[in-house]
Coordinates of C-alpha atoms in Angstrom, one line a residue:
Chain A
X1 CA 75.5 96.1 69.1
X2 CA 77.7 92.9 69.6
X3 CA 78.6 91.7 72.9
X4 CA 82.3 90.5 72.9
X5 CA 82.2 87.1 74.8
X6 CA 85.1 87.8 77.2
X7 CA 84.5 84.3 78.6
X8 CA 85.1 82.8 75.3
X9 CA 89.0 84.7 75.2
X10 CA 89.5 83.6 78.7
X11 CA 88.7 80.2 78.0
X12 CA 91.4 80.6 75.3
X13 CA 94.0 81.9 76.9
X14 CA 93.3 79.2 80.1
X15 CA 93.7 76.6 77.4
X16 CA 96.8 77.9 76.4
X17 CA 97.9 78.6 80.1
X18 CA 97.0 74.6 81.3
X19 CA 99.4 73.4 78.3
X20 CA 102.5 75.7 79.5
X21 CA 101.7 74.3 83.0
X22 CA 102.2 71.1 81.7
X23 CA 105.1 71.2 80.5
X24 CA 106.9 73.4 82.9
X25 CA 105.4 70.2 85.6
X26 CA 107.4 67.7 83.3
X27 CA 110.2 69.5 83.3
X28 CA 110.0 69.5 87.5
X29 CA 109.2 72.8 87.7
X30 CA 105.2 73.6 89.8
X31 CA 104.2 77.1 88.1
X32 CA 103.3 79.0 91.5
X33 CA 101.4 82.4 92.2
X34 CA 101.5 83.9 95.8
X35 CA 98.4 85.8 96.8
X36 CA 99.2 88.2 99.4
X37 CA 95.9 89.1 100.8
X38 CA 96.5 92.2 103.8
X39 CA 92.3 92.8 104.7
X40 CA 89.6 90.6 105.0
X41 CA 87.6 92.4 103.0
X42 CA 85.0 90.7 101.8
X43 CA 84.8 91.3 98.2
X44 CA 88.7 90.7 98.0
X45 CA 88.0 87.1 99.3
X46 CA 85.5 86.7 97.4
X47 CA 87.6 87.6 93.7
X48 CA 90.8 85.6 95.5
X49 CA 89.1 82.3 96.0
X50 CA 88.1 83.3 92.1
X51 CA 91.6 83.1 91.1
X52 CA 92.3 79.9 93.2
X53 CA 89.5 78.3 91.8
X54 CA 91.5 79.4 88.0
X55 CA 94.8 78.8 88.8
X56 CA 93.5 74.9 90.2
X57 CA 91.6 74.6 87.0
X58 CA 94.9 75.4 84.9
X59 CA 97.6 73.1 86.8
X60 CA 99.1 76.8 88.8
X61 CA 99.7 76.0 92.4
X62 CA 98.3 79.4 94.2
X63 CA 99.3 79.9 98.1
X64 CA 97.2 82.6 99.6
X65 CA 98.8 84.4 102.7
X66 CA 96.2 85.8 104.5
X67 CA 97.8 88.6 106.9
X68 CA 95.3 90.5 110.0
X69 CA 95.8 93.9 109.0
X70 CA 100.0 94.1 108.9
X71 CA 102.1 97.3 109.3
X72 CA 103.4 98.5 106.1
X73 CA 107.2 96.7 107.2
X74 CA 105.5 93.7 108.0
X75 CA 103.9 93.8 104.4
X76 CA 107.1 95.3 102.6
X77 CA 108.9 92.2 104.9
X78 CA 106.2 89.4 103.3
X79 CA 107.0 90.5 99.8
X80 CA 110.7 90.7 100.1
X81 CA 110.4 86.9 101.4
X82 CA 108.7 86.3 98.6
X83 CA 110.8 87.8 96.1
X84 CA 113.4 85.9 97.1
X85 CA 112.1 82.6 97.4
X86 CA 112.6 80.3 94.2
X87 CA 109.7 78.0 94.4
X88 CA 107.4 81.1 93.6
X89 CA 107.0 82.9 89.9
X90 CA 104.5 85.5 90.5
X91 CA 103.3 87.7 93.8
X92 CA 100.2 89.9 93.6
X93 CA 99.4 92.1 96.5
X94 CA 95.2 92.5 96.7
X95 CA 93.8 95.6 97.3
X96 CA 92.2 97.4 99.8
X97 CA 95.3 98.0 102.1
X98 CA 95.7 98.0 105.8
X99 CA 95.2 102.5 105.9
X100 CA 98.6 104.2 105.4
X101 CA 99.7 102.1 103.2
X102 CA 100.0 102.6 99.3
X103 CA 100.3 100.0 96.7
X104 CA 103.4 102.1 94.9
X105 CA 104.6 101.5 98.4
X106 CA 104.7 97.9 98.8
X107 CA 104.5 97.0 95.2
X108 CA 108.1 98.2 95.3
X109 CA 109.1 95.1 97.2
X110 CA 107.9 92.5 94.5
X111 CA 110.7 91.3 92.2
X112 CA 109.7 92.9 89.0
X113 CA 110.6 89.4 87.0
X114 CA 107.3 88.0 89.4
X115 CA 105.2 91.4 89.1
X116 CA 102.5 89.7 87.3
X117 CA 100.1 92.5 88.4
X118 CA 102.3 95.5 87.3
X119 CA 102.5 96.7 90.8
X120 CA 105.8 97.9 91.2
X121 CA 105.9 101.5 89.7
X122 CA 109.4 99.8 87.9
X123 CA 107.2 97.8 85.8
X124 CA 105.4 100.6 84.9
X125 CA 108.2 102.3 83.9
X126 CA 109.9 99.7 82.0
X127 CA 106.4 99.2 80.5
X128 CA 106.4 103.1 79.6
X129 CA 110.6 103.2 78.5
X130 CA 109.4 100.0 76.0
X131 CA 111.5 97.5 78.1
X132 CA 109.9 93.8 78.8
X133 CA 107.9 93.6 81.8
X134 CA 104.2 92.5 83.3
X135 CA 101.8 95.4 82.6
X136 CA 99.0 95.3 85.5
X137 CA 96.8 92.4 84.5
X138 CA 93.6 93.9 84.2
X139 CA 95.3 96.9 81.6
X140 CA 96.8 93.7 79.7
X141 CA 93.1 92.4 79.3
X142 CA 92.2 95.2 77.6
X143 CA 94.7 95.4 75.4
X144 CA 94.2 91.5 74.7
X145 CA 90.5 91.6 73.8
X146 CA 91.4 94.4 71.5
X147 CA 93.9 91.9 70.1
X148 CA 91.7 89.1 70.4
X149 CA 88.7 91.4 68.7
X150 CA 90.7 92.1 65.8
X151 CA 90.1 95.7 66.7
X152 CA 92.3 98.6 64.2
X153 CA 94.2 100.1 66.6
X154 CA 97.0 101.8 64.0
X155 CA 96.1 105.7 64.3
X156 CA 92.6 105.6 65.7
X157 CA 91.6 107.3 68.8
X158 CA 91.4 105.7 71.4
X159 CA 90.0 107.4 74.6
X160 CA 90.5 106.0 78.3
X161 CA 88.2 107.6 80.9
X162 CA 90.2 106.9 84.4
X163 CA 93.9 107.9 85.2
X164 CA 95.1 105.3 87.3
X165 CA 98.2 103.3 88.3
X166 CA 96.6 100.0 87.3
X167 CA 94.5 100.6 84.7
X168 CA 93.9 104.0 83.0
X169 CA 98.1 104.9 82.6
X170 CA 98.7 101.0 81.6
X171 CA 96.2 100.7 79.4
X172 CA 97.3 104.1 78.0
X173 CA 101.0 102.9 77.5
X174 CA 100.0 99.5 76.0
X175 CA 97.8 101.2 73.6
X176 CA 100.2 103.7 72.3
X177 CA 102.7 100.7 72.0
X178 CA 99.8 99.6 69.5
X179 CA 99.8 102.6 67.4
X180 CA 96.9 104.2 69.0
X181 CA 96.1 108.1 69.4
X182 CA 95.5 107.9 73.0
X183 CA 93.7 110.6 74.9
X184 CA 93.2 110.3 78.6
X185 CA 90.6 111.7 80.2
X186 CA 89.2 111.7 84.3
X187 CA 86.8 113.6 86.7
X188 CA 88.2 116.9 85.4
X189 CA 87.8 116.7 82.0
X190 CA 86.0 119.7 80.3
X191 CA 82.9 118.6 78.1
X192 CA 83.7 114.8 78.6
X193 CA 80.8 113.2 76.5
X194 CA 82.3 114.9 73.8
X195 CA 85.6 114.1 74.2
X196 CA 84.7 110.4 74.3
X197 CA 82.2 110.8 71.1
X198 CA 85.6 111.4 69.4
X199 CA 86.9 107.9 70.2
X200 CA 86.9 105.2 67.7
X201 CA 87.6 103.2 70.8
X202 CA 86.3 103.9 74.3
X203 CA 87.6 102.4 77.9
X204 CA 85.7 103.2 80.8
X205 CA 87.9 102.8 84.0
X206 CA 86.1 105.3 86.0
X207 CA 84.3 103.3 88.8
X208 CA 80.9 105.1 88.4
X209 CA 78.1 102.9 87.8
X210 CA 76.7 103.1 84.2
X211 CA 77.9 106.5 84.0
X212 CA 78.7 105.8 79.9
X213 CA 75.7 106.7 78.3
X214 CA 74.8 106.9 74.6
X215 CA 75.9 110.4 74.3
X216 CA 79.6 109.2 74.9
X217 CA 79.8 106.8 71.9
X218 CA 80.6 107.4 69.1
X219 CA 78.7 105.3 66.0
X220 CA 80.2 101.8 65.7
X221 CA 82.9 102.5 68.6
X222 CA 84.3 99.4 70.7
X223 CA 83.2 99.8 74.2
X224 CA 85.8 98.1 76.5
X225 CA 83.7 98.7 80.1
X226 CA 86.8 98.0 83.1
X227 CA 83.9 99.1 85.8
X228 CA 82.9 96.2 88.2
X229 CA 80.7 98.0 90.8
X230 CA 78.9 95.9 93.0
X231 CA 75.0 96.4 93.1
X232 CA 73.0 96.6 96.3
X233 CA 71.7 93.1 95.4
X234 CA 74.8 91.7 95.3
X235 CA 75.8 91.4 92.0
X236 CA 78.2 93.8 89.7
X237 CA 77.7 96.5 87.0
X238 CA 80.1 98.2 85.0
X239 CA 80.5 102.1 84.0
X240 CA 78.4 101.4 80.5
X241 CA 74.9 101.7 80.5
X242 CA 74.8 99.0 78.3
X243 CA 71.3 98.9 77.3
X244 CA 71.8 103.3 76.4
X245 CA 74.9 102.4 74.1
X246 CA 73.1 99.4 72.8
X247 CA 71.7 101.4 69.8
X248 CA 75.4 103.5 69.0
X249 CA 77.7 101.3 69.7
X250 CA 79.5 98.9 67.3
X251 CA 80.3 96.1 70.3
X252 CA 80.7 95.8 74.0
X253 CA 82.3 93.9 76.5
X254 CA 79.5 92.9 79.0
X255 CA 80.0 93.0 83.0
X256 CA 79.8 90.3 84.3
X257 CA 81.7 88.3 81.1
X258 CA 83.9 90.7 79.8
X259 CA 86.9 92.2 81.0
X260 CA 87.1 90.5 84.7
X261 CA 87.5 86.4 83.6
X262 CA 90.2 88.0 81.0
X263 CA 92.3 89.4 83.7
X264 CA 91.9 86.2 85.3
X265 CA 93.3 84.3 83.1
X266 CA 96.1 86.7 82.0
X267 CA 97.4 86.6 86.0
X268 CA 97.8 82.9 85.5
X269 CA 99.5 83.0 81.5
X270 CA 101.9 86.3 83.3
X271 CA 102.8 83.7 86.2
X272 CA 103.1 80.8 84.0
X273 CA 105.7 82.8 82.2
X274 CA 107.9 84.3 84.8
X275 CA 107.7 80.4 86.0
X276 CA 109.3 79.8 82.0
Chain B
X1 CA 100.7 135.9 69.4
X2 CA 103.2 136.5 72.0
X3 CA 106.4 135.0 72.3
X4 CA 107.3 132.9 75.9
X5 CA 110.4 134.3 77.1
X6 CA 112.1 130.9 78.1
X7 CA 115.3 133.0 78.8
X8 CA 113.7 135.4 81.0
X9 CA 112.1 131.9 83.4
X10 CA 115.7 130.5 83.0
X11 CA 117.6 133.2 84.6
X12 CA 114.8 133.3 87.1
X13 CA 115.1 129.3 88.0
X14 CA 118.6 130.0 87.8
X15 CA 118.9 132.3 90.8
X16 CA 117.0 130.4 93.3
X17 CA 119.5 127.7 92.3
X18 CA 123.0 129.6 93.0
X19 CA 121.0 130.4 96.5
X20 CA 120.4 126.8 97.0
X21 CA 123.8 125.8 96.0
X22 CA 125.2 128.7 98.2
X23 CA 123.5 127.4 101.4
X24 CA 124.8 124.2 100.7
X25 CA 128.3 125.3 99.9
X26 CA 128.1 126.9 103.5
X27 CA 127.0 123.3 105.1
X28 CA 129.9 121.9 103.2
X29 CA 128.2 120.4 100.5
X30 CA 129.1 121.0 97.0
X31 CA 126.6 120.7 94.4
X32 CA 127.9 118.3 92.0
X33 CA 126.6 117.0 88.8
X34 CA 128.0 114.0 86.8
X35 CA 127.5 113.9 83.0
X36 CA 129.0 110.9 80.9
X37 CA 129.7 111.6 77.6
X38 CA 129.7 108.1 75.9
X39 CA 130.8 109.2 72.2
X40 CA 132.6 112.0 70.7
X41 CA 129.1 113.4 68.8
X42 CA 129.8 117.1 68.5
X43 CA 126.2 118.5 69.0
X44 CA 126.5 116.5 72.3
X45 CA 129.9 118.3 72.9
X46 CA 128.1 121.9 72.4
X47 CA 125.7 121.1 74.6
X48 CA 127.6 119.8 77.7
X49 CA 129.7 122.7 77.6
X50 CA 126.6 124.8 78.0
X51 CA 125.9 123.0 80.6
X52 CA 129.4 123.0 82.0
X53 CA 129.3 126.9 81.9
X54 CA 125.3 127.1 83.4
X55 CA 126.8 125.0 86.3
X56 CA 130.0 127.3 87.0
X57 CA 127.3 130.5 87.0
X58 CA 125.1 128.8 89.8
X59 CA 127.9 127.1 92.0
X60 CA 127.4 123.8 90.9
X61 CA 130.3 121.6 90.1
X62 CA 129.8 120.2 87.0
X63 CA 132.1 116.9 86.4
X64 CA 132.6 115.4 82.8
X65 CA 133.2 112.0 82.0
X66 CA 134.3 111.9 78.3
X67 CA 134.3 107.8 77.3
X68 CA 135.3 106.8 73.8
X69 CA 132.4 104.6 72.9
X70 CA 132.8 102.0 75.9
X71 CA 130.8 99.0 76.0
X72 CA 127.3 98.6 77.9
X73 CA 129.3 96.9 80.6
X74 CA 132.0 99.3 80.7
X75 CA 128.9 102.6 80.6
X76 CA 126.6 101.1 83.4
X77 CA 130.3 99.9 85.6
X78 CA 130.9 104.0 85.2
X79 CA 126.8 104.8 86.3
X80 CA 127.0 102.6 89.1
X81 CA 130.4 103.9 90.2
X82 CA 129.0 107.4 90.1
X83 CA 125.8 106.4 91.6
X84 CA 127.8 105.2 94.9
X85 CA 129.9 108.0 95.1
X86 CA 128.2 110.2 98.0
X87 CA 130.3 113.3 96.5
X88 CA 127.8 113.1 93.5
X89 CA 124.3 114.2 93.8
X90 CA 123.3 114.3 90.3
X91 CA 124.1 112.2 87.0
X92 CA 123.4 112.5 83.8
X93 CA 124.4 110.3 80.7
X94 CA 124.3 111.8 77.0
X95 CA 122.7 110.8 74.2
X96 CA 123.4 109.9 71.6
X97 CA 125.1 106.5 72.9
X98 CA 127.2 103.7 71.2
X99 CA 125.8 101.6 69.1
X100 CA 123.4 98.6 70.5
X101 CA 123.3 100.4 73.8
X102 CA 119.5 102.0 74.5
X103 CA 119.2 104.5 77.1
X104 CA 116.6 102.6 79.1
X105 CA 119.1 99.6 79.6
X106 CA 121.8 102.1 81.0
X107 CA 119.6 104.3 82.8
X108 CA 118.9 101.3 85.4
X109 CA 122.0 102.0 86.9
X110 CA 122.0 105.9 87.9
X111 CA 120.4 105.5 91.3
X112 CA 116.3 106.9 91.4
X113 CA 117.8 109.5 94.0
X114 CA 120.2 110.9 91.3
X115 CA 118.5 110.6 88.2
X116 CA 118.2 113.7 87.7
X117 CA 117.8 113.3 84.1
X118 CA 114.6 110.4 84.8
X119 CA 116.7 108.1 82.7
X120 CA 116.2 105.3 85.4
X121 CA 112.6 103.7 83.8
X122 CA 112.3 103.1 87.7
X123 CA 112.1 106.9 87.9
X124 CA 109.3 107.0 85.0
X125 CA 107.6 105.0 86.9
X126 CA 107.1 106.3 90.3
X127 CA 106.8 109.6 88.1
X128 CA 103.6 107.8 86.9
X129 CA 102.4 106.1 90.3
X130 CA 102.4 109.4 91.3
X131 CA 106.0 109.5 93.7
X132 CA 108.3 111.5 94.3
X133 CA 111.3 111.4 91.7
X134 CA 112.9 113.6 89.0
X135 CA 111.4 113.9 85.8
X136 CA 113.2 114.1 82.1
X137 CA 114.7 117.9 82.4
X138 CA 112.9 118.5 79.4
X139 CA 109.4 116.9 79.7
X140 CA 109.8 118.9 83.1
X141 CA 110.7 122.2 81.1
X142 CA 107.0 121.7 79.6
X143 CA 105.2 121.8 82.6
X144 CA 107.2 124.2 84.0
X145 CA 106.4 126.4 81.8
X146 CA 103.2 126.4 81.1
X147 CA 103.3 126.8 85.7
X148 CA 104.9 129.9 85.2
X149 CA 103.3 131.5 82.3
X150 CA 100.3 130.2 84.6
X151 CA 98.4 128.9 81.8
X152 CA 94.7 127.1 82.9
X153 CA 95.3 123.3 82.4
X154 CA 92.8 121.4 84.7
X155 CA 90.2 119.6 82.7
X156 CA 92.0 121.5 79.2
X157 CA 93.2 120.0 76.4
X158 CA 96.7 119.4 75.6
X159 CA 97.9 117.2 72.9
X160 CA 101.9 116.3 72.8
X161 CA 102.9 115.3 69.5
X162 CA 105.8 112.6 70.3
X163 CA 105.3 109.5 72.1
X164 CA 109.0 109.0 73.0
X165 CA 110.1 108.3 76.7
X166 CA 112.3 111.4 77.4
X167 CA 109.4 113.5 76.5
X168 CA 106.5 112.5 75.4
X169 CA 105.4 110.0 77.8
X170 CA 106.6 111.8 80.8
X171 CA 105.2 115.4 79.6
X172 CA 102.0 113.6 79.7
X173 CA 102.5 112.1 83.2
X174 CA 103.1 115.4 84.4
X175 CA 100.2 117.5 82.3
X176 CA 97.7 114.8 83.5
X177 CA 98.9 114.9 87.5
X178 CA 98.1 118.9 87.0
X179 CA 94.6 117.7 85.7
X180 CA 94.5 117.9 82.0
X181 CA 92.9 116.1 79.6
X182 CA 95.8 114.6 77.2
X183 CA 95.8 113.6 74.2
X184 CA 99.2 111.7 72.6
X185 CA 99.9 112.1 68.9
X186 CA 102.9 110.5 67.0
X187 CA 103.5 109.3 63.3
X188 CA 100.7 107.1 62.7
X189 CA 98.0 109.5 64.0
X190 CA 95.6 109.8 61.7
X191 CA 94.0 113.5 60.8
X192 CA 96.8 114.8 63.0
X193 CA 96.5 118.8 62.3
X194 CA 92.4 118.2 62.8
X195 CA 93.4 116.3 66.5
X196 CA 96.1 119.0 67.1
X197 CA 93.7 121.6 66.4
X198 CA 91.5 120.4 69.2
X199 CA 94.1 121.8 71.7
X200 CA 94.0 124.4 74.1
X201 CA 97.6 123.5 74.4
X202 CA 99.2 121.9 71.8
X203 CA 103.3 120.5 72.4
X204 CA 105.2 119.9 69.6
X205 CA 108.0 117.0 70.4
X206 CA 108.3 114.9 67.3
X207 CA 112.0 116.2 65.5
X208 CA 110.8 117.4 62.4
X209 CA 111.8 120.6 61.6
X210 CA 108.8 123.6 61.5
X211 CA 106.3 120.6 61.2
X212 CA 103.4 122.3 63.1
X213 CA 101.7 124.6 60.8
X214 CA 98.8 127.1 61.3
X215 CA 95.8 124.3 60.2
X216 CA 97.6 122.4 63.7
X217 CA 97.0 125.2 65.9
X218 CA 93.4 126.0 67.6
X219 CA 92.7 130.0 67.7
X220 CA 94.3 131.1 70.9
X221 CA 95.9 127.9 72.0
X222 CA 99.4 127.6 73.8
X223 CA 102.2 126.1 71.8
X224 CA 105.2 124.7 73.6
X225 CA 107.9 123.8 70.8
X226 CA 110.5 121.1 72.1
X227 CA 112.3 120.7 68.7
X228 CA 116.0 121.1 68.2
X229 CA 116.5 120.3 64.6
X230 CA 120.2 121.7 63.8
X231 CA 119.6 123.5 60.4
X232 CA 122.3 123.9 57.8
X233 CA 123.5 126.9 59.0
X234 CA 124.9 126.0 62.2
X235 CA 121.4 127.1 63.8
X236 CA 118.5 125.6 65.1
X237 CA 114.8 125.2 64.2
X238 CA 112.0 123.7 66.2
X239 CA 109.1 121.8 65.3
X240 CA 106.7 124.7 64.8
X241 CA 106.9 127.0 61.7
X242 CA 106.6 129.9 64.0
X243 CA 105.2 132.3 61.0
X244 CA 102.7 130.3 60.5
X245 CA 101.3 130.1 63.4
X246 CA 101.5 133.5 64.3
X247 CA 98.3 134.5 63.0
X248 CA 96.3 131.5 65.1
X249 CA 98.3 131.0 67.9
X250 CA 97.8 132.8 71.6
X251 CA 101.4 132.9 72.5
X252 CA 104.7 130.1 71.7
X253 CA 107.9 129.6 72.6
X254 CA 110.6 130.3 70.1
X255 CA 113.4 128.0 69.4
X256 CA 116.2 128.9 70.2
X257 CA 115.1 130.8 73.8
X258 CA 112.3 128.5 75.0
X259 CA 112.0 125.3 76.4
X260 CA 116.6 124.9 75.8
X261 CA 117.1 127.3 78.6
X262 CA 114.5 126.5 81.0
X263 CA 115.5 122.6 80.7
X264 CA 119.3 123.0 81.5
X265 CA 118.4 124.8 84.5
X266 CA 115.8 122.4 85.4
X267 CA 119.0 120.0 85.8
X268 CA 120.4 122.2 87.7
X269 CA 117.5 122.6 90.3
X270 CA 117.0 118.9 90.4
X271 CA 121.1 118.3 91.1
X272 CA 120.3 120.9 93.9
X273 CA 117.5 119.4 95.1
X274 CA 119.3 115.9 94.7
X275 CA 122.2 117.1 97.2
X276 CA 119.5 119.4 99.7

């Protein structure tokens, strides 16, 4: 099995991202991403300053507003600000949410022309109806290793274990977009190991630690793991077992180095864009 | 196999939506559903005036716009117009529509809360974020159904041929919030009857007349048949050769007398709904 270096793509696309920046600074214009950050939860802080750390790296100016635990209008209020104000290109709203409050919610209150994290269900639906738009980052990262990977997409299956809002039904729509037989599948699926054996492509956006076993994986398939669970000591695993599908499957995209620095980079190139 | 008496569900949606509109009639509210008719197509013609007469037999007004192929700016000045008026609760715009116009760019301006068509990608969209909103009549016609004819769906699996966004797409959204497994064919699917015949309900939505053949159809399964292909007689054929099936297949709906009838008084009960 080969381990697709999602480090490697990121690096690319970062590259690519630094050079945009560059220009749109000659041209007077500062590329700028808003992080709206509504919980100080720890692992969110911990992925935010991540993104800081990237967006400094590429020449994108990123202003994090931390909020203590804001009513949904206060939230809705921020985002509208936002939305209006020209100095900034792209807005992302970090999950957990204060409780109550859903991101279909409050994602409707970022400007779809700076939803560079999909979160307005409108982008989701210009994203289904074909229309241009952000698809949520970390669906878009997917879709880009695929891309990157050289994967044949054109009438294969492709199967997607996870239904939501930000990855599973993105990733879906981008992949049909691509040609792909797409089958999406969830906790209620009937006989799921089988289903997935079916896939020349598999995506594991379930959440469940190492839950993909061999059995899943079909000979050869591309394994695209979305899973970052964090481990008791601290670090992250995805939904593969990678060392089960080592022996079945064609390639995989590790966790930590896979997916995650993708979607990194792809918030930044999305921002960079709306900032074009 | 047993034929799906789409009439018979029709006529059943259809009362419960002259009692809706009658209660509203006595708060002083009369239904009222908008349809523009941006081009002098004559299948389009046939069909408004079907709904036209529907309307009049379940007390809802039913107002026709008739444009001779306007411009974008000229269709989406009428939508917005309509969408302000408070004396309109639902609007629909007909396909097909003039040249270099797409339905997604007009559908932004019917408002969400009138769509009741889901024309708006908006609408799409919160249909997949999981919000309230009104589906595509006929995508909703699917599920509708397949509710009455109380067919098992959670963790099954249904396969839509047709990837479009006024059925495909949504019929999926709406199968997969009732817990199915789905599966999304079109054109470039490779071994498509061998995928279809996977299904333990298979919908046909691709245009191509008496396509789905008995190798497509898994012993028993359900088969929901959204084709309208107008044959050369005047008539119409859907996308399953219903003889062929009728050997394999547990039960279909026929074409015409299926999913036709059940979606024009889906509109109805969503104008009702719009205006409650």
């Amino acid at each position: 099995m080969r381990d697709i270096d999602g480090r490697a793509m990121a690096k690319a696309i970062g590259a690519e991202v630094a050079a945009t920046a560059e220009r749109l600074r000659a041209d007077g214009v500062v590329p700028t991403l808003a992080v709206v950050v509504p919980t100080d939860d720890e692992s969110t802080a911990w992925y935010v300053r991540s993104i800081e750390r990237a967006a400094q790296n590429r020449g994108v100016e990123c202003r994090v507003l931390q909020l203590e635990d804001p009513s949904a209008e206060r939230l809705k209020s921020e985002l509208d600000t936002l939305s209006a104000d020209d100095s900034v290109h792209g807005i992302i709203c970090q999950t957990p949410l204060p409780e109550g409050v859903t991101l279909a919610d409050v994602g409707e209150h970022i400007a779809v022309a700076k939803d560079v994290d999909g979160a307005n269900p409108a982008s989701l639906g210009r994203l289904a109806a074909g229309l241009d738009t952000f698809a949520p980052a970390t669906a878009a990262a997917v879709a880009e290793i695929l891309r990157q990977d050289e994967v044949a997409l054109k009438g294969k299956n492709v199967t997607i274990i996870g239904r939501s809002t930000v990855v599973g039904k993105p990733a879906a729509l981008l992949l049909l977009a691509e040609h792909a037989t797409v089958t999406i599948c969830h906790s209620r699926t009937e006989n799921l190991p089988e289903v997935c054996a079916r896939a020349d492509v598999l995506v594991a956006a379930v959440g469940r630690p190492e839950m993909v076993t061999a059995e899943y994986v079909k000979p050869g398939a591309i394994v695209i793991d979305v899973g970052t669970n964090p481990t008791a000591e601290g670090g992250l695993v995805g939904d593969v077992n990678a060392e089960s599908v080592a022996s079945v499957a064609g390639a995989l995209t590790p966790v930590p180095g896979g997916v995650g620095p993708v979607t990194t980079q792809l918030l930044l190139r999305h921002t960079v864009q709306a900032a074009a």
